[in-house]
C-alpha cells in the first residue's frame, strides 16, 4: 500500500521506472520493478508520514557483515534538518520559514505535475507510447531517472534495492562495516 501515491499514481511511477531501468534477463539486470524502485520513491515522498521521518537511517552497522543491525532505526531530525527536508519534499507552501530564498516547488508537487502530464492511462499504455510520453516531459523524466537509480542501487533500508538485487547485479557486496574491506576488494579491478 503506497504511503504517498494513490494506487493509480504508484502504478504509473512503477511503469515509468521500468521503462527507464528495464529488466534484462540476458544481462541479469533486475529492472526497476523487481528492485522495488517505486516503493523507494513513494517512501521518499512520504518520508514525513513516519515518526521519525525516513530520512537518515540509523547506524553505525547494517548487520549484514556483523554488528547490531541499526540501519532500520531511523534517526530524529534536528529542527533545521526537518525544515530543509520538508521544504525539499513538500515545497515551501507559502510558509515564510520555507521561503527565505523564495518559493520552492517540492518533490511531491513535481511528481504530481509530472504524473498528470503522463496521463491517467500511462500504466496501461504500450511501451513505445510510454516512451513517447516520457520524452515529452524531459525534466520529469530526468527526476524519475535520478530517483530510479537511487532506488535500484541505494541501501535497501530506504525501500528500494529489494533483496539487494541492484547491488548483486553490479557485484557490490554492500556496506562492509564493521569488518571493512579486504585489500583484494579494494584493489580488484
Short mmCIF file of N, CA and C in Angstrom, two decimals:
data_model
loop_
_atom_site.label_atom_id
_atom_site.label_comp_id
_atom_site.label_asym_id
_atom_site.label_seq_id
_atom_site.Cartn_x
_atom_site.Cartn_y
_atom_site.Cartn_z
N UNK A 1 0.84 -1.18 0.00
CA UNK A 1 0.00 0.00 0.00
C UNK A 1 0.89 1.25 0.00
N UNK A 2 0.74 2.09 -1.00
CA UNK A 2 1.59 3.28 -1.08
C UNK A 2 1.40 4.21 0.12
N UNK A 3 2.45 4.92 0.43
CA UNK A 3 2.43 5.89 1.53
C UNK A 3 2.00 7.26 1.02
N UNK A 4 2.56 7.68 -0.11
CA UNK A 4 2.27 9.00 -0.66
C UNK A 4 1.37 8.92 -1.89
N UNK A 5 1.70 8.06 -2.82
CA UNK A 5 0.97 7.98 -4.09
C UNK A 5 -0.40 7.34 -3.90
N UNK A 6 -1.32 7.67 -4.81
CA UNK A 6 -2.54 6.87 -4.93
C UNK A 6 -2.14 5.56 -5.63
N UNK A 7 -3.02 4.61 -5.64
CA UNK A 7 -2.71 3.35 -6.32
C UNK A 7 -2.42 3.59 -7.81
N UNK A 8 -3.20 4.46 -8.44
CA UNK A 8 -3.00 4.74 -9.87
C UNK A 8 -1.67 5.45 -10.10
N UNK A 9 -1.33 6.40 -9.22
CA UNK A 9 -0.04 7.10 -9.36
C UNK A 9 1.12 6.12 -9.16
N UNK A 10 0.97 5.24 -8.18
CA UNK A 10 2.02 4.25 -7.93
C UNK A 10 2.24 3.38 -9.16
N UNK A 11 1.14 2.94 -9.78
CA UNK A 11 1.25 2.09 -10.97
C UNK A 11 1.95 2.84 -12.10
N UNK A 12 1.66 4.12 -12.25
CA UNK A 12 2.30 4.92 -13.30
C UNK A 12 3.79 5.09 -13.02
N UNK A 13 4.14 5.37 -11.77
CA UNK A 13 5.56 5.53 -11.42
C UNK A 13 6.30 4.20 -11.63
N UNK A 14 5.69 3.11 -11.22
CA UNK A 14 6.34 1.80 -11.40
C UNK A 14 6.55 1.51 -12.88
N UNK A 15 5.54 1.78 -13.70
CA UNK A 15 5.65 1.53 -15.14
C UNK A 15 6.72 2.43 -15.76
N UNK A 16 6.73 3.70 -15.38
CA UNK A 16 7.71 4.64 -15.93
C UNK A 16 9.13 4.23 -15.55
N UNK A 17 9.31 3.84 -14.30
CA UNK A 17 10.66 3.45 -13.85
C UNK A 17 11.13 2.18 -14.57
N UNK A 18 10.20 1.27 -14.84
CA UNK A 18 10.60 0.05 -15.56
C UNK A 18 10.99 0.38 -16.99
N UNK A 19 10.39 1.41 -17.59
CA UNK A 19 10.80 1.83 -18.93
C UNK A 19 12.21 2.41 -18.89
N UNK A 20 12.53 3.12 -17.79
CA UNK A 20 13.84 3.77 -17.69
C UNK A 20 14.94 2.79 -17.29
N UNK A 21 14.60 1.83 -16.43
CA UNK A 21 15.57 0.83 -15.96
C UNK A 21 14.93 -0.55 -16.13
N UNK A 22 14.88 -1.03 -17.38
CA UNK A 22 14.17 -2.30 -17.62
C UNK A 22 14.97 -3.52 -17.18
N UNK A 23 14.24 -4.57 -16.88
CA UNK A 23 14.88 -5.86 -16.60
C UNK A 23 15.47 -6.38 -17.90
N UNK A 24 16.61 -7.03 -17.79
CA UNK A 24 17.26 -7.64 -18.95
C UNK A 24 17.79 -9.00 -18.52
N UNK A 25 17.01 -10.07 -18.77
CA UNK A 25 17.45 -11.40 -18.32
C UNK A 25 18.79 -11.81 -18.91
N UNK A 26 19.07 -11.38 -20.13
CA UNK A 26 20.34 -11.76 -20.76
C UNK A 26 21.53 -11.19 -20.00
N UNK A 27 21.40 -9.95 -19.55
CA UNK A 27 22.47 -9.30 -18.78
C UNK A 27 22.36 -9.57 -17.28
N UNK A 28 21.19 -10.04 -16.87
CA UNK A 28 20.96 -10.24 -15.44
C UNK A 28 20.51 -8.98 -14.72
N UNK A 29 20.14 -7.95 -15.48
CA UNK A 29 19.67 -6.71 -14.87
C UNK A 29 18.30 -6.94 -14.25
N UNK A 30 18.14 -6.57 -12.98
CA UNK A 30 16.89 -6.88 -12.30
C UNK A 30 15.71 -6.03 -12.74
N UNK A 31 15.96 -4.79 -13.19
CA UNK A 31 14.87 -3.89 -13.55
C UNK A 31 14.31 -3.19 -12.33
N UNK A 32 13.66 -2.07 -12.60
CA UNK A 32 13.14 -1.23 -11.53
C UNK A 32 12.02 -1.92 -10.73
N UNK A 33 11.19 -2.68 -11.41
CA UNK A 33 10.06 -3.31 -10.71
C UNK A 33 10.55 -4.32 -9.69
N UNK A 34 11.43 -5.19 -10.11
CA UNK A 34 11.94 -6.22 -9.18
C UNK A 34 12.68 -5.59 -8.01
N UNK A 35 13.34 -4.47 -8.24
CA UNK A 35 14.10 -3.81 -7.18
C UNK A 35 13.21 -2.99 -6.25
N UNK A 36 11.94 -2.82 -6.60
CA UNK A 36 11.06 -2.04 -5.74
C UNK A 36 11.33 -0.56 -5.80
N UNK A 37 11.74 -0.08 -6.96
CA UNK A 37 12.09 1.33 -7.10
C UNK A 37 10.90 2.25 -6.79
N UNK A 38 9.70 1.87 -7.21
CA UNK A 38 8.53 2.71 -6.92
C UNK A 38 8.31 2.82 -5.41
N UNK A 39 8.60 1.76 -4.67
CA UNK A 39 8.49 1.81 -3.20
C UNK A 39 9.47 2.82 -2.63
N UNK A 40 10.69 2.83 -3.18
CA UNK A 40 11.68 3.81 -2.71
C UNK A 40 11.18 5.24 -2.92
N UNK A 41 10.69 5.52 -4.12
CA UNK A 41 10.22 6.87 -4.42
C UNK A 41 9.02 7.23 -3.55
N UNK A 42 8.11 6.29 -3.40
CA UNK A 42 6.92 6.53 -2.56
C UNK A 42 7.33 6.84 -1.12
N UNK A 43 8.27 6.11 -0.59
CA UNK A 43 8.70 6.34 0.79
C UNK A 43 9.48 7.64 0.93
N UNK A 44 10.24 8.01 -0.11
CA UNK A 44 10.94 9.30 -0.07
C UNK A 44 9.91 10.43 0.00
N UNK A 45 8.92 10.39 -0.89
CA UNK A 45 7.92 11.47 -0.92
C UNK A 45 7.02 11.45 0.30
N UNK A 46 6.87 10.30 0.93
CA UNK A 46 6.04 10.19 2.13
C UNK A 46 6.86 10.06 3.40
N UNK A 47 8.09 10.51 3.37
CA UNK A 47 9.02 10.32 4.50
C UNK A 47 8.45 10.84 5.81
N UNK A 48 7.67 11.93 5.74
CA UNK A 48 7.17 12.52 6.98
C UNK A 48 5.87 11.87 7.46
N UNK A 49 5.46 10.81 6.82
CA UNK A 49 4.32 10.02 7.32
C UNK A 49 4.80 9.08 8.43
N UNK A 50 6.11 8.99 8.61
CA UNK A 50 6.71 8.11 9.62
C UNK A 50 7.28 8.96 10.76
N UNK A 51 7.38 8.35 11.91
CA UNK A 51 7.97 9.00 13.06
C UNK A 51 9.01 8.07 13.68
N UNK A 52 10.29 8.41 13.58
CA UNK A 52 10.85 9.60 12.94
C UNK A 52 10.78 9.49 11.42
N UNK A 53 10.87 10.61 10.73
CA UNK A 53 10.82 10.59 9.27
C UNK A 53 11.91 9.68 8.70
N UNK A 54 11.60 9.06 7.59
CA UNK A 54 12.53 8.10 6.97
C UNK A 54 13.53 8.84 6.08
N UNK A 55 14.39 9.64 6.74
CA UNK A 55 15.39 10.42 6.03
C UNK A 55 16.79 9.86 6.28
N UNK A 56 17.16 9.76 7.53
CA UNK A 56 18.51 9.28 7.89
C UNK A 56 18.39 7.92 8.55
N UNK A 57 18.94 6.91 7.90
CA UNK A 57 18.98 5.59 8.52
C UNK A 57 19.90 5.65 9.73
N UNK A 58 19.62 4.78 10.69
CA UNK A 58 20.46 4.71 11.88
C UNK A 58 21.79 4.07 11.57
N UNK A 59 22.44 3.63 12.55
CA UNK A 59 23.74 3.02 12.34
C UNK A 59 24.36 2.67 13.67
N UNK A 60 25.61 2.36 13.73
CA UNK A 60 26.56 2.51 12.63
C UNK A 60 26.61 1.31 11.69
N UNK A 61 25.93 0.19 12.03
CA UNK A 61 26.06 -1.01 11.20
C UNK A 61 24.70 -1.46 10.68
N UNK A 62 24.73 -2.10 9.50
CA UNK A 62 23.51 -2.67 8.93
C UNK A 62 23.23 -4.05 9.48
N UNK A 63 24.28 -4.71 10.00
CA UNK A 63 24.16 -6.09 10.46
C UNK A 63 24.44 -7.10 9.37
N UNK A 64 24.66 -6.63 8.13
CA UNK A 64 24.92 -7.57 7.03
C UNK A 64 26.27 -8.26 7.19
N UNK A 65 27.22 -7.60 7.81
CA UNK A 65 28.56 -8.17 7.98
C UNK A 65 28.98 -8.14 9.44
N UNK A 66 28.04 -8.20 10.33
CA UNK A 66 28.34 -8.17 11.75
C UNK A 66 27.86 -6.88 12.39
N UNK A 67 27.97 -6.83 13.69
CA UNK A 67 27.47 -5.65 14.40
C UNK A 67 25.96 -5.71 14.51
N UNK A 68 25.44 -4.87 15.36
CA UNK A 68 23.99 -4.83 15.55
C UNK A 68 23.32 -4.11 14.38
N UNK A 69 22.30 -4.73 13.81
CA UNK A 69 21.59 -4.13 12.68
C UNK A 69 20.79 -2.93 13.17
N UNK A 70 21.29 -1.71 12.84
CA UNK A 70 20.64 -0.49 13.33
C UNK A 70 20.23 0.47 12.21
N UNK A 71 20.48 0.08 10.95
CA UNK A 71 20.11 0.99 9.86
C UNK A 71 18.61 1.25 9.83
N UNK A 72 17.81 0.26 10.20
CA UNK A 72 16.36 0.39 10.15
C UNK A 72 15.78 1.28 11.23
N UNK A 73 16.60 1.66 12.21
CA UNK A 73 16.13 2.56 13.27
C UNK A 73 16.44 3.99 12.82
N UNK A 74 15.50 4.63 12.17
CA UNK A 74 15.75 5.96 11.61
C UNK A 74 15.96 6.98 12.71
N UNK A 75 16.78 7.98 12.39
CA UNK A 75 17.18 9.00 13.36
C UNK A 75 16.21 10.17 13.38
N UNK A 76 16.07 10.78 14.54
CA UNK A 76 15.30 12.02 14.66
C UNK A 76 16.05 13.12 13.90
N UNK A 77 15.31 14.02 13.32
CA UNK A 77 15.92 15.16 12.62
C UNK A 77 16.01 16.34 13.57
N UNK A 78 17.05 17.13 13.39
CA UNK A 78 17.12 18.41 14.11
C UNK A 78 16.06 19.33 13.51
N UNK A 79 15.66 20.39 14.21
CA UNK A 79 14.68 21.32 13.64
C UNK A 79 15.11 21.88 12.28
N UNK A 80 16.38 22.19 12.13
CA UNK A 80 16.87 22.72 10.85
C UNK A 80 16.82 21.66 9.76
N UNK A 81 17.21 20.42 10.11
CA UNK A 81 17.13 19.33 9.13
C UNK A 81 15.68 19.10 8.69
N UNK A 82 14.76 19.13 9.66
CA UNK A 82 13.36 18.92 9.32
C UNK A 82 12.85 20.03 8.39
N UNK A 83 13.20 21.27 8.69
CA UNK A 83 12.79 22.38 7.84
C UNK A 83 13.34 22.20 6.42
N UNK A 84 14.61 21.84 6.31
CA UNK A 84 15.24 21.67 4.99
C UNK A 84 14.60 20.52 4.22
N UNK A 85 14.39 19.39 4.88
CA UNK A 85 13.83 18.23 4.17
C UNK A 85 12.35 18.43 3.85
N UNK A 86 11.60 19.05 4.76
CA UNK A 86 10.18 19.31 4.45
C UNK A 86 10.08 20.26 3.26
N UNK A 87 10.95 21.26 3.21
CA UNK A 87 10.93 22.19 2.09
C UNK A 87 11.28 21.46 0.80
N UNK A 88 12.27 20.60 0.84
CA UNK A 88 12.67 19.86 -0.36
C UNK A 88 11.55 18.94 -0.83
N UNK A 89 10.94 18.23 0.09
CA UNK A 89 9.93 17.23 -0.29
C UNK A 89 8.55 17.86 -0.50
N UNK A 90 8.13 18.70 0.41
CA UNK A 90 6.77 19.26 0.36
C UNK A 90 6.68 20.60 -0.36
N UNK A 91 7.81 21.28 -0.51
CA UNK A 91 7.81 22.61 -1.09
C UNK A 91 7.58 23.66 -0.02
N UNK A 92 7.61 24.91 -0.42
CA UNK A 92 7.51 25.98 0.58
C UNK A 92 6.08 26.24 1.03
N UNK A 93 5.10 25.95 0.18
CA UNK A 93 3.68 26.08 0.53
C UNK A 93 3.31 27.46 1.10
N UNK A 94 4.03 28.48 0.73
CA UNK A 94 3.74 29.82 1.19
C UNK A 94 4.15 30.09 2.63
N UNK A 95 4.84 29.17 3.25
CA UNK A 95 5.26 29.36 4.64
C UNK A 95 6.53 30.22 4.67
N UNK A 96 6.51 31.31 5.42
CA UNK A 96 7.67 32.21 5.44
C UNK A 96 8.97 31.50 5.81
N UNK A 97 8.92 30.61 6.78
CA UNK A 97 10.16 29.94 7.20
C UNK A 97 10.73 29.04 6.11
N UNK A 98 9.93 28.69 5.10
CA UNK A 98 10.42 27.86 3.99
C UNK A 98 10.75 28.70 2.76
N UNK A 99 10.49 29.98 2.81
CA UNK A 99 10.70 30.82 1.63
C UNK A 99 11.75 31.88 1.87
N UNK A 100 12.74 31.56 2.66
CA UNK A 100 13.82 32.53 2.92
C UNK A 100 14.50 32.91 1.61
N UNK A 101 14.65 31.95 0.71
CA UNK A 101 15.28 32.21 -0.59
C UNK A 101 14.25 32.25 -1.72
N UNK A 102 12.99 32.38 -1.39
CA UNK A 102 11.93 32.41 -2.40
C UNK A 102 11.12 31.13 -2.39
N UNK A 103 10.04 31.11 -3.17
CA UNK A 103 9.17 29.93 -3.21
C UNK A 103 9.92 28.70 -3.74
N UNK A 104 9.57 27.55 -3.20
CA UNK A 104 10.19 26.28 -3.60
C UNK A 104 9.09 25.31 -4.01
N UNK A 105 9.23 24.74 -5.20
CA UNK A 105 8.34 23.67 -5.64
C UNK A 105 8.95 22.37 -5.14
N UNK A 106 8.24 21.66 -4.30
CA UNK A 106 8.76 20.44 -3.71
C UNK A 106 8.65 19.24 -4.62
N UNK A 107 9.30 18.18 -4.20
CA UNK A 107 9.28 16.95 -4.99
C UNK A 107 7.85 16.40 -5.13
N UNK A 108 7.05 16.51 -4.09
CA UNK A 108 5.68 15.99 -4.18
C UNK A 108 4.92 16.67 -5.31
N UNK A 109 5.03 17.99 -5.39
CA UNK A 109 4.32 18.74 -6.43
C UNK A 109 4.90 18.42 -7.80
N UNK A 110 6.21 18.27 -7.88
CA UNK A 110 6.83 17.94 -9.17
C UNK A 110 6.36 16.57 -9.66
N UNK A 111 6.21 15.64 -8.74
CA UNK A 111 5.71 14.32 -9.14
C UNK A 111 4.25 14.39 -9.57
N UNK A 112 3.44 15.11 -8.81
CA UNK A 112 2.01 15.20 -9.18
C UNK A 112 1.85 15.84 -10.55
N UNK A 113 2.62 16.90 -10.82
CA UNK A 113 2.54 17.56 -12.14
C UNK A 113 3.06 16.62 -13.24
N UNK A 114 4.15 15.94 -12.98
CA UNK A 114 4.71 15.02 -13.97
C UNK A 114 3.77 13.88 -14.28
N UNK A 115 3.14 13.35 -13.26
CA UNK A 115 2.20 12.23 -13.47
C UNK A 115 0.96 12.69 -14.23
N UNK A 116 0.49 13.91 -13.94
CA UNK A 116 -0.64 14.45 -14.71
C UNK A 116 -0.26 14.56 -16.19
N UNK A 117 0.96 15.00 -16.46
CA UNK A 117 1.41 15.15 -17.84
C UNK A 117 1.52 13.79 -18.55
N UNK A 118 1.86 12.74 -17.81
CA UNK A 118 1.95 11.41 -18.43
C UNK A 118 0.58 10.86 -18.78
N UNK A 119 -0.44 11.31 -18.07
CA UNK A 119 -1.80 10.85 -18.35
C UNK A 119 -2.23 9.75 -17.40
N UNK A 120 -3.52 9.74 -17.11
CA UNK A 120 -4.07 8.77 -16.15
C UNK A 120 -3.96 7.34 -16.64
N UNK A 121 -3.85 7.17 -17.98
CA UNK A 121 -3.79 5.81 -18.54
C UNK A 121 -2.35 5.36 -18.81
N UNK A 122 -1.38 6.07 -18.29
CA UNK A 122 0.02 5.78 -18.62
C UNK A 122 0.40 4.32 -18.36
N UNK A 123 0.03 3.79 -17.22
CA UNK A 123 0.45 2.42 -16.87
C UNK A 123 -0.12 1.39 -17.83
N UNK A 124 -1.25 1.70 -18.46
CA UNK A 124 -1.90 0.74 -19.37
C UNK A 124 -1.41 0.87 -20.81
N UNK A 125 -0.64 1.89 -21.10
CA UNK A 125 -0.15 2.10 -22.48
C UNK A 125 0.95 1.09 -22.82
N UNK A 126 1.16 0.89 -24.13
CA UNK A 126 2.26 0.01 -24.52
C UNK A 126 3.59 0.75 -24.36
N UNK A 127 4.67 0.00 -24.44
CA UNK A 127 5.99 0.56 -24.19
C UNK A 127 6.35 1.76 -25.05
N UNK A 128 6.17 1.68 -26.38
CA UNK A 128 6.51 2.84 -27.22
C UNK A 128 5.71 4.10 -26.86
N UNK A 129 4.45 3.93 -26.52
CA UNK A 129 3.65 5.09 -26.11
C UNK A 129 4.17 5.66 -24.79
N UNK A 130 4.51 4.77 -23.85
CA UNK A 130 5.07 5.24 -22.58
C UNK A 130 6.37 6.01 -22.82
N UNK A 131 7.22 5.48 -23.70
CA UNK A 131 8.48 6.17 -24.01
C UNK A 131 8.22 7.56 -24.60
N UNK A 132 7.25 7.65 -25.51
CA UNK A 132 6.93 8.95 -26.14
C UNK A 132 6.44 9.94 -25.10
N UNK A 133 5.61 9.47 -24.19
CA UNK A 133 5.10 10.39 -23.16
C UNK A 133 6.21 10.83 -22.21
N UNK A 134 7.10 9.91 -21.87
CA UNK A 134 8.22 10.30 -21.01
C UNK A 134 9.13 11.29 -21.72
N UNK A 135 9.36 11.09 -23.01
CA UNK A 135 10.20 12.02 -23.78
C UNK A 135 9.58 13.41 -23.87
N UNK A 136 8.26 13.48 -23.75
CA UNK A 136 7.57 14.77 -23.84
C UNK A 136 7.70 15.60 -22.56
N UNK A 137 8.17 14.98 -21.48
CA UNK A 137 8.35 15.70 -20.21
C UNK A 137 9.78 15.43 -19.71
N UNK A 138 10.78 16.02 -20.40
CA UNK A 138 12.18 15.68 -20.09
C UNK A 138 12.61 15.99 -18.66
N UNK A 139 12.09 17.07 -18.08
CA UNK A 139 12.51 17.37 -16.70
C UNK A 139 11.98 16.33 -15.73
N UNK A 140 10.74 15.91 -15.93
CA UNK A 140 10.19 14.87 -15.06
C UNK A 140 10.88 13.53 -15.31
N UNK A 141 11.17 13.24 -16.55
CA UNK A 141 11.88 12.00 -16.89
C UNK A 141 13.25 11.97 -16.20
N UNK A 142 13.94 13.10 -16.19
CA UNK A 142 15.25 13.17 -15.52
C UNK A 142 15.12 12.97 -14.02
N UNK A 143 14.07 13.57 -13.43
CA UNK A 143 13.83 13.40 -11.99
C UNK A 143 13.53 11.93 -11.67
N UNK A 144 12.67 11.32 -12.49
CA UNK A 144 12.36 9.90 -12.28
C UNK A 144 13.61 9.03 -12.41
N UNK A 145 14.42 9.33 -13.41
CA UNK A 145 15.63 8.52 -13.63
C UNK A 145 16.58 8.64 -12.43
N UNK A 146 16.75 9.85 -11.94
CA UNK A 146 17.61 10.07 -10.76
C UNK A 146 17.12 9.24 -9.59
N UNK A 147 15.83 9.33 -9.31
CA UNK A 147 15.28 8.59 -8.17
C UNK A 147 15.23 7.08 -8.43
N UNK A 148 15.02 6.70 -9.68
CA UNK A 148 15.02 5.27 -10.01
C UNK A 148 16.41 4.67 -9.76
N UNK A 149 17.45 5.40 -10.12
CA UNK A 149 18.82 4.90 -9.86
C UNK A 149 19.08 4.81 -8.36
N UNK A 150 18.62 5.80 -7.61
CA UNK A 150 18.78 5.73 -6.15
C UNK A 150 18.06 4.51 -5.60
N UNK A 151 16.86 4.26 -6.10
CA UNK A 151 16.08 3.13 -5.62
C UNK A 151 16.65 1.79 -6.03
N UNK A 152 17.35 1.75 -7.15
CA UNK A 152 17.93 0.49 -7.61
C UNK A 152 19.22 0.17 -6.87
N UNK A 153 20.02 1.20 -6.61
CA UNK A 153 21.35 0.95 -6.05
C UNK A 153 21.55 1.45 -4.62
N UNK A 154 20.56 2.09 -4.02
CA UNK A 154 20.70 2.59 -2.66
C UNK A 154 20.56 1.49 -1.62
N UNK A 155 20.74 1.85 -0.39
CA UNK A 155 20.59 0.88 0.69
C UNK A 155 19.13 0.42 0.76
N UNK A 156 18.91 -0.88 0.89
CA UNK A 156 17.54 -1.40 0.93
C UNK A 156 16.68 -0.85 2.07
N UNK A 157 17.29 -0.31 3.10
CA UNK A 157 16.51 0.21 4.23
C UNK A 157 15.61 1.37 3.79
N UNK A 158 15.94 2.01 2.67
CA UNK A 158 15.13 3.13 2.18
C UNK A 158 13.99 2.68 1.27
N UNK A 159 13.78 1.39 1.14
CA UNK A 159 12.61 0.89 0.43
C UNK A 159 12.87 0.34 -0.96
N UNK A 160 14.00 0.62 -1.56
CA UNK A 160 14.32 0.08 -2.88
C UNK A 160 15.37 -1.01 -2.77
N UNK A 161 15.98 -1.33 -3.92
CA UNK A 161 17.04 -2.35 -3.95
C UNK A 161 16.60 -3.59 -3.19
N UNK A 162 15.37 -4.01 -3.47
CA UNK A 162 14.78 -5.15 -2.76
C UNK A 162 15.66 -6.39 -2.89
N UNK A 163 15.90 -7.03 -1.79
CA UNK A 163 16.77 -8.22 -1.73
C UNK A 163 18.16 -7.94 -2.30
N UNK A 164 18.54 -6.66 -2.29
CA UNK A 164 19.87 -6.24 -2.77
C UNK A 164 20.11 -6.63 -4.24
N UNK A 165 19.06 -6.67 -5.05
CA UNK A 165 19.23 -7.10 -6.44
C UNK A 165 20.09 -6.13 -7.24
N UNK A 166 20.00 -4.82 -6.91
CA UNK A 166 20.84 -3.85 -7.62
C UNK A 166 22.30 -4.06 -7.29
N UNK A 167 22.58 -4.27 -6.03
CA UNK A 167 23.98 -4.49 -5.62
C UNK A 167 24.52 -5.78 -6.21
N UNK A 168 23.72 -6.84 -6.19
CA UNK A 168 24.20 -8.12 -6.75
C UNK A 168 24.48 -7.97 -8.25
N UNK A 169 23.66 -7.21 -8.94
CA UNK A 169 23.84 -7.03 -10.38
C UNK A 169 25.20 -6.40 -10.70
N UNK A 170 25.64 -5.46 -9.88
CA UNK A 170 26.92 -4.79 -10.15
C UNK A 170 28.07 -5.38 -9.33
N UNK A 171 27.79 -6.44 -8.58
CA UNK A 171 28.86 -7.10 -7.82
C UNK A 171 29.29 -6.35 -6.59
N UNK A 172 28.42 -5.50 -6.06
CA UNK A 172 28.75 -4.74 -4.85
C UNK A 172 28.22 -5.51 -3.64
N UNK A 173 29.09 -5.81 -2.68
CA UNK A 173 28.64 -6.60 -1.53
C UNK A 173 27.85 -5.79 -0.50
N UNK A 174 27.72 -4.50 -0.71
CA UNK A 174 27.04 -3.65 0.27
C UNK A 174 28.04 -3.12 1.27
N UNK A 175 27.52 -2.43 2.26
CA UNK A 175 28.41 -1.88 3.29
C UNK A 175 29.16 -3.02 3.95
N UNK A 176 30.42 -2.78 4.27
CA UNK A 176 31.27 -3.82 4.83
C UNK A 176 31.64 -3.56 6.28
N UNK A 177 30.93 -2.65 6.93
CA UNK A 177 31.24 -2.35 8.32
C UNK A 177 30.56 -3.35 9.23
N UNK A 178 31.16 -3.80 10.30
CA UNK A 178 32.40 -3.29 10.88
C UNK A 178 33.66 -4.00 10.39
N UNK A 179 33.54 -4.99 9.51
CA UNK A 179 34.75 -5.72 9.11
C UNK A 179 35.63 -4.92 8.17
N UNK A 180 35.08 -3.97 7.42
CA UNK A 180 35.86 -3.22 6.44
C UNK A 180 36.05 -4.01 5.17
N UNK A 181 36.87 -3.50 4.27
CA UNK A 181 37.14 -4.16 3.01
C UNK A 181 38.54 -4.78 3.04
N UNK A 182 38.66 -5.95 2.41
CA UNK A 182 39.97 -6.58 2.30
C UNK A 182 40.78 -5.85 1.23
N UNK A 183 42.10 -6.09 1.22
CA UNK A 183 42.94 -5.48 0.17
C UNK A 183 42.47 -5.91 -1.20
N UNK A 184 42.10 -7.20 -1.34
CA UNK A 184 41.65 -7.69 -2.64
C UNK A 184 40.38 -6.96 -3.08
N UNK A 185 39.47 -6.67 -2.15
CA UNK A 185 38.24 -5.95 -2.53
C UNK A 185 38.54 -4.51 -2.93
N UNK A 186 39.55 -3.91 -2.30
CA UNK A 186 39.90 -2.53 -2.62
C UNK A 186 40.59 -2.44 -3.97
N UNK A 187 41.48 -3.40 -4.26
CA UNK A 187 42.30 -3.30 -5.47
C UNK A 187 41.79 -4.13 -6.64
N UNK A 188 40.72 -4.90 -6.43
CA UNK A 188 40.19 -5.74 -7.51
C UNK A 188 39.68 -4.83 -8.64
N UNK A 189 40.08 -5.14 -9.88
CA UNK A 189 39.63 -4.30 -11.00
C UNK A 189 38.12 -4.40 -11.21
#
